[in-house]
PDB file of C-alpha atoms in Angstrom:
ATOM      1  CA  MET A   1      18.925   2.799 -22.193  1.00 72.00           C
ATOM      2  CA  ALA A   2      19.749   2.214 -18.544  1.00 89.00           C
ATOM      3  CA  VAL A   3      18.637   4.687 -15.898  1.00 93.00           C
ATOM      4  CA  ASP A   4      21.788   6.578 -14.887  1.00 95.00           C
ATOM      5  CA  LYS A   5      22.892   5.965 -11.289  1.00 97.00           C
ATOM      6  CA  LYS A   6      23.957   9.613 -11.054  1.00 97.00           C
ATOM      7  CA  PHE A   7      20.295  10.432 -10.292  1.00 98.00           C
ATOM      8  CA  ILE A   8      20.460   8.652  -6.899  1.00 98.00           C
ATOM      9  CA  GLY A   9      19.643  11.305  -4.297  1.00 98.00           C
ATOM     10  CA  ARG A  10      17.614  13.512  -6.644  1.00 98.00           C
ATOM     11  CA  GLU A  11      14.847  15.181  -4.635  1.00 98.00           C
ATOM     12  CA  TYR A  12      11.165  15.831  -5.398  1.00 98.00           C
ATOM     13  CA  GLY A  13       8.506  17.849  -3.610  1.00 96.00           C
ATOM     14  CA  PRO A  14       7.350  19.123  -1.260  1.00 98.00           C
ATOM     15  CA  LEU A  15       3.751  18.512  -2.336  1.00 98.00           C
ATOM     16  CA  THR A  16       0.754  18.916  -0.058  1.00 98.00           C
ATOM     17  CA  TYR A  17      -2.482  16.938   0.040  1.00 98.00           C
ATOM     18  CA  GLU A  18      -5.529  17.624   2.217  1.00 98.00           C
ATOM     19  CA  ILE A  19      -7.252  14.429   3.353  1.00 98.00           C
ATOM     20  CA  GLY A  20     -10.944  14.373   2.465  1.00 98.00           C
ATOM     21  CA  LYS A  21     -13.458  12.277   4.393  1.00 98.00           C
ATOM     22  CA  GLU A  22     -15.454  11.408   1.293  1.00 98.00           C
ATOM     23  CA  LYS A  23     -12.199  10.484  -0.478  1.00 98.00           C
ATOM     24  CA  ILE A  24     -11.425   7.994   2.291  1.00 98.00           C
ATOM     25  CA  LYS A  25     -14.914   6.502   1.891  1.00 98.00           C
ATOM     26  CA  GLU A  26     -14.505   6.367  -1.896  1.00 98.00           C
ATOM     27  CA  TYR A  27     -11.153   4.588  -1.488  1.00 98.00           C
ATOM     28  CA  ALA A  28     -12.571   2.063   1.010  1.00 98.00           C
ATOM     29  CA  ALA A  29     -15.531   1.451  -1.323  1.00 98.00           C
ATOM     30  CA  ALA A  30     -13.166   0.784  -4.251  1.00 98.00           C
ATOM     31  CA  ILE A  31     -11.330  -1.846  -2.179  1.00 98.00           C
ATOM     32  CA  ARG A  32     -14.798  -3.097  -1.091  1.00 97.00           C
ATOM     33  CA  ASN A  33     -13.614  -2.774   2.490  1.00 97.00           C
ATOM     34  CA  GLU A  34     -16.705  -2.317   4.629  1.00 95.00           C
ATOM     35  CA  ASP A  35     -14.790  -1.667   7.875  1.00 96.00           C
ATOM     36  CA  PRO A  36     -16.880   1.056   9.594  1.00 97.00           C
ATOM     37  CA  HIS A  37     -13.738   2.807  10.880  1.00 96.00           C
ATOM     38  CA  TYR A  38     -13.310   4.054   7.304  1.00 97.00           C
ATOM     39  CA  MET A  39     -16.920   4.656   6.209  1.00 96.00           C
ATOM     40  CA  ASP A  40     -19.430   5.018   9.028  1.00 97.00           C
ATOM     41  CA  ASP A  41     -19.453   8.442  10.711  1.00 96.00           C
ATOM     42  CA  GLU A  42     -21.658   7.395  13.619  1.00 97.00           C
ATOM     43  CA  PHE A  43     -19.649   4.273  14.367  1.00 97.00           C
ATOM     44  CA  ALA A  44     -16.347   6.123  13.967  1.00 96.00           C
ATOM     45  CA  LYS A  45     -17.407   8.923  16.314  1.00 96.00           C
ATOM     46  CA  ASN A  46     -17.732   6.350  19.103  1.00 96.00           C
ATOM     47  CA  SER A  47     -14.552   4.441  18.205  1.00 94.00           C
ATOM     48  CA  LYS A  48     -11.205   4.824  19.958  1.00 93.00           C
ATOM     49  CA  TYR A  49     -10.232   7.245  17.165  1.00 95.00           C
ATOM     50  CA  GLY A  50     -13.216   9.551  17.682  1.00 96.00           C
ATOM     51  CA  GLY A  51     -13.905   9.805  13.962  1.00 97.00           C
ATOM     52  CA  ILE A  52     -13.233   8.393  10.499  1.00 98.00           C
ATOM     53  CA  ILE A  53      -9.599   7.435   9.852  1.00 98.00           C
ATOM     54  CA  ALA A  54      -7.760   6.517   6.663  1.00 98.00           C
ATOM     55  CA  PRO A  55      -6.898   2.857   5.999  1.00 98.00           C
ATOM     56  CA  PRO A  56      -3.148   2.188   5.942  1.00 98.00           C
ATOM     57  CA  THR A  57      -2.823   1.764   2.173  1.00 98.00           C
ATOM     58  CA  PHE A  58      -4.512   5.166   1.662  1.00 98.00           C
ATOM     59  CA  ALA A  59      -0.905   6.347   2.120  1.00 98.00           C
ATOM     60  CA  VAL A  60      -0.340   5.509  -1.535  1.00 97.00           C
ATOM     61  CA  ILE A  61      -2.605   8.430  -2.449  1.00 97.00           C
ATOM     62  CA  TYR A  62      -0.854  11.231  -0.558  1.00 97.00           C
ATOM     63  CA  SER A  63       2.703   9.850  -0.705  1.00 97.00           C
ATOM     64  CA  GLY A  64       2.219   8.572  -4.253  1.00 94.00           C
ATOM     65  CA  MET A  65       1.621  12.151  -5.422  1.00 93.00           C
ATOM     66  CA  LEU A  66       5.386  12.390  -5.549  1.00 95.00           C
ATOM     67  CA  ALA A  67       5.444   9.719  -8.248  1.00 93.00           C
ATOM     68  CA  ALA A  68       4.065  12.290 -10.713  1.00 93.00           C
ATOM     69  CA  PRO A  69       7.085  14.636 -10.807  1.00 95.00           C
ATOM     70  CA  PHE A  70       9.336  11.564 -10.663  1.00 96.00           C
ATOM     71  CA  PHE A  71       7.639   9.900 -13.662  1.00 94.00           C
ATOM     72  CA  MET A  72       7.584  13.196 -15.576  1.00 94.00           C
ATOM     73  CA  ASP A  73      11.263  13.908 -14.918  1.00 96.00           C
ATOM     74  CA  SER A  74      12.396  13.742 -18.540  1.00 94.00           C
ATOM     75  CA  GLU A  75      16.080  13.538 -17.614  1.00 96.00           C
ATOM     76  CA  LEU A  76      15.507  10.103 -16.058  1.00 95.00           C
ATOM     77  CA  ASN A  77      14.233   8.851 -19.401  1.00 91.00           C
ATOM     78  CA  LEU A  78      12.027   6.150 -17.826  1.00 93.00           C
ATOM     79  CA  ASP A  79      10.655   3.588 -20.295  1.00 91.00           C
ATOM     80  CA  PHE A  80       7.026   3.546 -19.128  1.00 86.00           C
ATOM     81  CA  ALA A  81       5.854   0.708 -21.344  1.00 83.00           C
ATOM     82  CA  MET A  82       8.411  -1.527 -19.611  1.00 88.00           C
ATOM     83  CA  LEU A  83       7.847  -0.244 -16.072  1.00 91.00           C
ATOM     84  CA  VAL A  84       6.029  -2.195 -13.361  1.00 91.00           C
ATOM     85  CA  HIS A  85       5.475  -1.594  -9.657  1.00 94.00           C
ATOM     86  CA  GLY A  86       7.746  -4.213  -8.111  1.00 97.00           C
ATOM     87  CA  GLU A  87       7.613  -3.583  -4.391  1.00 98.00           C
ATOM     88  CA  GLN A  88       5.929  -1.248  -1.918  1.00 98.00           C
ATOM     89  CA  GLU A  89       6.818  -0.543   1.685  1.00 98.00           C
ATOM     90  CA  PHE A  90       5.216   1.696   4.280  1.00 98.00           C
ATOM     91  CA  GLU A  91       6.202   2.701   7.799  1.00 98.00           C
ATOM     92  CA  PHE A  92       3.342   4.272   9.727  1.00 98.00           C
ATOM     93  CA  TYR A  93       3.451   6.822  12.532  1.00 98.00           C
ATOM     94  CA  GLU A  94       0.463   9.114  13.266  1.00 97.00           C
ATOM     95  CA  VAL A  95      -2.992   7.925  12.186  1.00 97.00           C
ATOM     96  CA  VAL A  96      -4.337   9.982   9.245  1.00 98.00           C
ATOM     97  CA  ARG A  97      -7.733  11.686   9.518  1.00 98.00           C
ATOM     98  CA  PRO A  98      -9.974  13.877   7.379  1.00 98.00           C
ATOM     99  CA  HIS A  99      -8.732  17.471   7.060  1.00 98.00           C
ATOM    100  CA  ASP A 100      -5.128  16.522   7.828  1.00 98.00           C
ATOM    101  CA  VAL A 101      -2.821  18.438   5.502  1.00 98.00           C
ATOM    102  CA  ILE A 102      -0.036  16.079   4.523  1.00 98.00           C
ATOM    103  CA  THR A 103       3.240  17.376   3.129  1.00 98.00           C
ATOM    104  CA  THR A 104       5.407  14.886   1.273  1.00 98.00           C
ATOM    105  CA  THR A 105       9.019  15.145   0.159  1.00 98.00           C
ATOM    106  CA  GLY A 106      11.144  12.430  -1.349  1.00 98.00           C
ATOM    107  CA  LYS A 107      14.194  11.333  -3.209  1.00 98.00           C
ATOM    108  CA  ILE A 108      15.488   8.632  -5.473  1.00 98.00           C
ATOM    109  CA  ALA A 109      16.922   6.284  -2.854  1.00 98.00           C
ATOM    110  CA  ASN A 110      18.513   3.757  -5.185  1.00 98.00           C
ATOM    111  CA  ILE A 111      19.080   2.793  -8.807  1.00 98.00           C
ATOM    112  CA  GLU A 112      20.339  -0.665  -9.714  1.00 97.00           C
ATOM    113  CA  ASN A 113      21.362  -1.539 -13.256  1.00 96.00           C
ATOM    114  CA  LYS A 114      20.935  -5.309 -13.629  1.00 96.00           C
ATOM    115  CA  GLU A 115      21.392  -7.449 -16.714  1.00 95.00           C
ATOM    116  CA  LYS A 116      17.742  -7.479 -17.780  1.00 95.00           C
ATOM    117  CA  VAL A 117      16.166  -4.777 -15.648  1.00 96.00           C
ATOM    118  CA  ASP A 118      16.761  -1.466 -13.927  1.00 97.00           C
ATOM    119  CA  VAL A 119      15.379  -1.168 -10.407  1.00 98.00           C
ATOM    120  CA  VAL A 120      14.578   2.349  -9.198  1.00 98.00           C
ATOM    121  CA  SER A 121      13.409   3.156  -5.650  1.00 98.00           C
ATOM    122  CA  LEU A 122      11.609   6.364  -4.708  1.00 98.00           C
ATOM    123  CA  GLU A 123      11.562   7.057  -0.965  1.00 98.00           C
ATOM    124  CA  THR A 124       8.985   9.498   0.423  1.00 98.00           C
ATOM    125  CA  TYR A 125       8.453  11.139   3.799  1.00 98.00           C
ATOM    126  CA  SER A 126       5.068  12.526   4.812  1.00 98.00           C
ATOM    127  CA  LYS A 127       4.261  14.810   7.746  1.00 98.00           C
ATOM    128  CA  ASN A 128       0.960  16.264   8.931  1.00 98.00           C
ATOM    129  CA  GLN A 129       0.007  19.886   9.699  1.00 98.00           C
ATOM    130  CA  ASP A 130       1.453  19.542  13.220  1.00 98.00           C
ATOM    131  CA  GLY A 131       4.841  18.545  11.830  1.00 98.00           C
ATOM    132  CA  LYS A 132       4.380  14.960  13.031  1.00 98.00           C
ATOM    133  CA  ASP A 133       5.566  12.060  10.881  1.00 98.00           C
ATOM    134  CA  VAL A 134       2.717  10.090   9.346  1.00 98.00           C
ATOM    135  CA  CYS A 135       4.366   7.793   6.815  1.00 98.00           C
ATOM    136  CA  LYS A 136       7.617   6.816   5.173  1.00 98.00           C
ATOM    137  CA  ALA A 137       7.134   4.944   1.908  1.00 98.00           C
ATOM    138  CA  ILE A 138       9.404   3.211  -0.578  1.00 98.00           C
ATOM    139  CA  PHE A 139       8.063   2.719  -4.104  1.00 98.00           C
ATOM    140  CA  THR A 140      10.206   0.282  -6.090  1.00 98.00           C
ATOM    141  CA  PHE A 141       9.792   0.201  -9.851  1.00 97.00           C
ATOM    142  CA  VAL A 142      11.240  -2.450 -12.148  1.00 97.00           C
ATOM    143  CA  ILE A 143      11.956  -1.425 -15.745  1.00 96.00           C
ATOM    144  CA  ARG A 144      12.631  -4.252 -18.187  1.00 92.00           C
ATOM    145  CA  LYS A 145      15.275  -3.535 -20.810  1.00 90.00           C
ATOM    146  CA  ARG A 146      14.217  -3.846 -24.446  1.00 86.00           C
TER     147      ARG A 146
ATOM    148  CA  MET B   1     -13.492  -5.386  12.098  1.00 71.00           C
ATOM    149  CA  ALA B   2     -10.608  -5.547  14.509  1.00 75.00           C
ATOM    150  CA  GLN B   3     -11.339  -6.179  18.169  1.00 79.00           C
ATOM    151  CA  GLU B   4      -8.826  -5.265  20.876  1.00 87.00           C
ATOM    152  CA  ILE B   5      -5.871  -7.631  20.778  1.00 94.00           C
ATOM    153  CA  TYR B   6      -3.080  -8.205  23.289  1.00 96.00           C
ATOM    154  CA  TYR B   7       0.540  -9.237  22.896  1.00 97.00           C
ATOM    155  CA  GLU B   8       0.103 -12.095  25.369  1.00 96.00           C
ATOM    156  CA  ASP B   9      -2.588 -13.649  23.189  1.00 94.00           C
ATOM    157  CA  ILE B  10      -0.371 -13.933  20.092  1.00 97.00           C
ATOM    158  CA  ASN B  11       2.034 -16.813  19.483  1.00 97.00           C
ATOM    159  CA  VAL B  12       4.530 -17.542  16.729  1.00 98.00           C
ATOM    160  CA  GLY B  13       2.779 -19.718  14.143  1.00 98.00           C
ATOM    161  CA  ASP B  14      -0.684 -18.226  14.780  1.00 98.00           C
ATOM    162  CA  ALA B  15      -2.692 -17.700  11.601  1.00 98.00           C
ATOM    163  CA  MET B  16      -4.143 -14.330  10.625  1.00 98.00           C
ATOM    164  CA  PRO B  17      -7.881 -14.661   9.854  1.00 97.00           C
ATOM    165  CA  GLU B  18      -8.233 -15.411   6.145  1.00 98.00           C
ATOM    166  CA  LEU B  19      -9.868 -12.829   3.851  1.00 98.00           C
ATOM    167  CA  VAL B  20     -11.457 -13.725   0.494  1.00 98.00           C
ATOM    168  CA  LYS B  21     -12.016 -10.943  -2.065  1.00 98.00           C
ATOM    169  CA  GLY B  22     -13.745 -11.125  -5.395  1.00 96.00           C
ATOM    170  CA  PRO B  23     -14.259 -12.382  -7.990  1.00 98.00           C
ATOM    171  CA  ILE B  24     -12.787  -9.068  -9.120  1.00 98.00           C
ATOM    172  CA  GLN B  25     -14.723  -7.340 -11.889  1.00 96.00           C
ATOM    173  CA  LYS B  26     -13.356  -4.803 -14.387  1.00 97.00           C
ATOM    174  CA  LEU B  27     -15.746  -2.326 -12.774  1.00 97.00           C
ATOM    175  CA  GLN B  28     -13.651  -2.546  -9.620  1.00 98.00           C
ATOM    176  CA  HIS B  29     -10.527  -1.574 -11.632  1.00 98.00           C
ATOM    177  CA  VAL B  30     -12.390   1.546 -12.750  1.00 98.00           C
ATOM    178  CA  MET B  31     -13.520   2.326  -9.195  1.00 98.00           C
ATOM    179  CA  TYR B  32      -9.976   1.879  -7.927  1.00 98.00           C
ATOM    180  CA  ALA B  33      -8.541   4.053 -10.698  1.00 98.00           C
ATOM    181  CA  GLY B  34     -10.918   6.855  -9.767  1.00 97.00           C
ATOM    182  CA  ALA B  35     -10.408   6.472  -6.027  1.00 97.00           C
ATOM    183  CA  SER B  36      -6.614   6.291  -6.224  1.00 96.00           C
ATOM    184  CA  GLY B  37      -5.925   8.627  -9.141  1.00 94.00           C
ATOM    185  CA  ASP B  38      -3.898   5.918 -10.933  1.00 93.00           C
ATOM    186  CA  PHE B  39      -5.334   6.133 -14.450  1.00 93.00           C
ATOM    187  CA  ASN B  40      -2.778   3.925 -16.214  1.00 92.00           C
ATOM    188  CA  PRO B  41      -4.976   2.503 -19.039  1.00 94.00           C
ATOM    189  CA  LEU B  42      -3.360  -0.917 -18.551  1.00 94.00           C
ATOM    190  CA  HIS B  43      -5.909  -1.376 -15.751  1.00 96.00           C
ATOM    191  CA  THR B  44      -9.061  -0.123 -17.477  1.00 97.00           C
ATOM    192  CA  ASP B  45      -8.702  -0.244 -21.286  1.00 97.00           C
ATOM    193  CA  ASP B  46      -8.582  -3.705 -22.925  1.00 97.00           C
ATOM    194  CA  ASP B  47      -7.623  -2.219 -26.306  1.00 97.00           C
ATOM    195  CA  PHE B  48      -4.622  -0.498 -24.749  1.00 95.00           C
ATOM    196  CA  ALA B  49      -3.618  -3.635 -22.824  1.00 94.00           C
ATOM    197  CA  LYS B  50      -3.797  -5.759 -25.984  1.00 95.00           C
ATOM    198  CA  ALA B  51      -1.789  -3.195 -27.951  1.00 93.00           C
ATOM    199  CA  ILE B  52       1.095  -3.683 -25.520  1.00 87.00           C
ATOM    200  CA  GLY B  53       0.913  -7.457 -25.746  1.00 89.00           C
ATOM    201  CA  MET B  54      -1.278  -8.399 -22.797  1.00 92.00           C
ATOM    202  CA  ASP B  55      -4.412 -10.593 -22.919  1.00 95.00           C
ATOM    203  CA  GLY B  56      -6.403  -7.704 -21.471  1.00 97.00           C
ATOM    204  CA  VAL B  57      -6.509  -5.424 -18.466  1.00 98.00           C
ATOM    205  CA  ILE B  58      -4.902  -6.377 -15.147  1.00 97.00           C
ATOM    206  CA  ALA B  59      -5.732  -5.096 -11.673  1.00 98.00           C
ATOM    207  CA  HIS B  60      -3.686  -2.372  -9.996  1.00 97.00           C
ATOM    208  CA  GLY B  61      -1.100  -4.016  -7.741  1.00 97.00           C
ATOM    209  CA  MET B  62      -2.097  -1.485  -5.091  1.00 98.00           C
ATOM    210  CA  LEU B  63      -5.692  -2.780  -5.183  1.00 98.00           C
ATOM    211  CA  ILE B  64      -4.385  -6.194  -4.124  1.00 98.00           C
ATOM    212  CA  MET B  65      -2.153  -4.573  -1.488  1.00 98.00           C
ATOM    213  CA  GLY B  66      -5.329  -2.817  -0.321  1.00 98.00           C
ATOM    214  CA  PHE B  67      -6.961  -6.247   0.134  1.00 98.00           C
ATOM    215  CA  VAL B  68      -3.977  -7.355   2.217  1.00 98.00           C
ATOM    216  CA  GLY B  69      -4.242  -4.134   4.229  1.00 98.00           C
ATOM    217  CA  GLN B  70      -7.926  -4.892   4.804  1.00 98.00           C
ATOM    218  CA  ALA B  71      -7.023  -8.377   6.061  1.00 98.00           C
ATOM    219  CA  ILE B  72      -4.477  -6.879   8.467  1.00 98.00           C
ATOM    220  CA  THR B  73      -6.653  -4.113   9.933  1.00 97.00           C
ATOM    221  CA  SER B  74      -9.613  -6.496  10.220  1.00 97.00           C
ATOM    222  CA  TRP B  75      -7.398  -8.325  12.726  1.00 97.00           C
ATOM    223  CA  ILE B  76      -5.043  -5.707  14.197  1.00 96.00           C
ATOM    224  CA  PRO B  77      -6.350  -2.192  14.971  1.00 96.00           C
ATOM    225  CA  ARG B  78      -4.930   0.364  12.523  1.00 96.00           C
ATOM    226  CA  LYS B  79      -2.997   2.353  15.110  1.00 95.00           C
ATOM    227  CA  TYR B  80      -0.898  -0.677  16.137  1.00 97.00           C
ATOM    228  CA  LEU B  81       0.346  -1.269  12.565  1.00 98.00           C
ATOM    229  CA  LYS B  82       3.924   0.019  12.217  1.00 98.00           C
ATOM    230  CA  LYS B  83       5.322  -1.427   8.995  1.00 98.00           C
ATOM    231  CA  PHE B  84       3.785  -3.077   5.950  1.00 98.00           C
ATOM    232  CA  GLY B  85       5.687  -4.096   2.843  1.00 98.00           C
ATOM    233  CA  VAL B  86       4.935  -6.250  -0.194  1.00 98.00           C
ATOM    234  CA  ARG B  87       6.462  -7.611  -3.355  1.00 98.00           C
ATOM    235  CA  PHE B  88       4.146  -7.768  -6.376  1.00 98.00           C
ATOM    236  CA  ALA B  89       4.754 -11.328  -7.550  1.00 98.00           C
ATOM    237  CA  GLY B  90       2.079 -11.828 -10.217  1.00 97.00           C
ATOM    238  CA  MET B  91      -0.618 -10.137 -12.255  1.00 96.00           C
ATOM    239  CA  THR B  92      -4.276 -10.249 -11.189  1.00 98.00           C
ATOM    240  CA  LYS B  93      -6.872 -10.626 -13.935  1.00 97.00           C
ATOM    241  CA  PRO B  94     -10.614 -10.006 -14.051  1.00 98.00           C
ATOM    242  CA  ASN B  95     -12.622 -12.788 -12.351  1.00 98.00           C
ATOM    243  CA  ASN B  96      -9.725 -13.796 -10.117  1.00 98.00           C
ATOM    244  CA  THR B  97     -10.746 -14.423  -6.526  1.00 98.00           C
ATOM    245  CA  ILE B  98      -8.027 -13.373  -4.101  1.00 98.00           C
ATOM    246  CA  THR B  99      -7.447 -15.065  -0.765  1.00 98.00           C
ATOM    247  CA  VAL B 100      -5.222 -13.331   1.783  1.00 98.00           C
ATOM    248  CA  THR B 101      -3.573 -15.460   4.452  1.00 98.00           C
ATOM    249  CA  GLY B 102      -0.817 -14.810   6.953  1.00 98.00           C
ATOM    250  CA  LYS B 103       0.970 -16.110   9.987  1.00 98.00           C
ATOM    251  CA  VAL B 104       2.968 -14.781  12.896  1.00 98.00           C
ATOM    252  CA  THR B 105       6.690 -15.391  12.400  1.00 98.00           C
ATOM    253  CA  ASP B 106       8.180 -13.511  15.344  1.00 98.00           C
ATOM    254  CA  ARG B 107       7.245 -11.828  18.613  1.00 97.00           C
ATOM    255  CA  ARG B 108       9.607  -9.863  20.822  1.00 97.00           C
ATOM    256  CA  VAL B 109       9.840  -6.966  23.268  1.00 97.00           C
ATOM    257  CA  GLU B 110      12.085  -4.276  21.856  1.00 95.00           C
ATOM    258  CA  ALA B 111      12.691  -0.807  23.304  1.00 93.00           C
ATOM    259  CA  GLY B 112       9.604  -1.227  25.479  1.00 93.00           C
ATOM    260  CA  GLU B 113       7.357  -2.173  22.543  1.00 97.00           C
ATOM    261  CA  ASN B 114       5.563  -5.519  22.187  1.00 98.00           C
ATOM    262  CA  LEU B 115       6.255  -6.301  18.538  1.00 98.00           C
ATOM    263  CA  ILE B 116       4.890  -9.021  16.291  1.00 98.00           C
ATOM    264  CA  THR B 117       6.029  -9.749  12.741  1.00 98.00           C
ATOM    265  CA  CYS B 118       3.783 -11.572  10.291  1.00 98.00           C
ATOM    266  CA  GLU B 119       4.202 -12.911   6.783  1.00 98.00           C
ATOM    267  CA  VAL B 120       1.292 -12.432   4.390  1.00 98.00           C
ATOM    268  CA  VAL B 121       0.446 -13.830   0.979  1.00 98.00           C
ATOM    269  CA  ALA B 122      -2.308 -13.106  -1.568  1.00 98.00           C
ATOM    270  CA  GLN B 123      -3.172 -15.912  -3.997  1.00 98.00           C
ATOM    271  CA  ASP B 124      -5.829 -16.494  -6.633  1.00 98.00           C
ATOM    272  CA  GLU B 125      -8.201 -19.468  -6.929  1.00 98.00           C
ATOM    273  CA  ASN B 126      -5.467 -21.484  -8.684  1.00 98.00           C
ATOM    274  CA  GLY B 127      -2.923 -20.836  -5.945  1.00 98.00           C
ATOM    275  CA  ASP B 128      -0.947 -18.398  -8.108  1.00 98.00           C
ATOM    276  CA  VAL B 129       0.787 -15.898  -5.844  1.00 98.00           C
ATOM    277  CA  LYS B 130       0.045 -12.204  -6.451  1.00 98.00           C
ATOM    278  CA  ILE B 131       1.689 -10.685  -3.398  1.00 98.00           C
ATOM    279  CA  THR B 132       4.127 -11.807  -0.742  1.00 98.00           C
ATOM    280  CA  GLY B 133       4.719  -9.462   2.145  1.00 98.00           C
ATOM    281  CA  HIS B 134       5.204  -8.821   5.810  1.00 98.00           C
ATOM    282  CA  PHE B 135       3.990  -6.480   8.489  1.00 98.00           C
ATOM    283  CA  GLU B 136       4.990  -5.449  11.965  1.00 98.00           C
ATOM    284  CA  ALA B 137       2.672  -4.284  14.730  1.00 98.00           C
ATOM    285  CA  ALA B 138       3.208  -3.010  18.269  1.00 98.00           C
ATOM    286  CA  LEU B 139       0.531  -4.465  20.555  1.00 98.00           C
ATOM    287  CA  PRO B 140      -0.665  -3.443  24.000  1.00 97.00           C
ATOM    288  CA  SER B 141       0.045  -5.712  26.959  1.00 95.00           C
ATOM    289  CA  ARG B 142      -2.519  -7.079  29.394  1.00 90.00           C
ATOM    290  CA  GLY B 143       0.096  -6.363  32.069  1.00 77.00           C
TER     291      GLY B 143
END
């Protein structure tokens, strides 16, 4: 069954996420990204950032939290077995650091009903504890029709 | 690791330094699942993957986007990166080796910012495309 276009504009959040330094290191290690900006305290302290920062794609962790209430929204009736992550976009503003408290809100930005697939886009907006923008993200999911 | 980079030093057609990742092991899928919180068993459980008609587990698309992000911020300091978007074009399987390449497609001064746009692609050892994407960065001027 197609995802109903009436859900365009439906909002989720806000959800908050506190950035952990060891979580950043764990994420960088999983990518096998040895860039010391993300893992080496001593190096990072003397960098232009003055400490460890999060790599750009770490945004999927704090902004992607909003995917949980979206996926679990039973009214959408998403067919998980047929769902794939089709596209991902980020716009970056402030650099993210350990102990930042990120608040993310979002909405269903678009739903397209095509012949063989539905395409659903979730747009999220994340701010830090100072109210400054850190990231806008668009998660686009493609759901094949059975 | 990214060194300082200036707008004047970048030309349309310049290549981003290539990054080779892998071969990817299933262990890395597990590490990525734990680090990211994405526990979809399609990425870690061969029995589950086979039950839904796949040959076996596939990597998280976001792991491959993470490789592309690594390639970018190994070249351009993180704080200059403004936009980064990808399309997931193909599945990545265990033992694939991923090569990330890119090139500058545009440079312009806009609203006082020195912007560059680059296209990026991630391919496996057979040339099969996993990700196509683009990014935009605002660079400092030597001026």
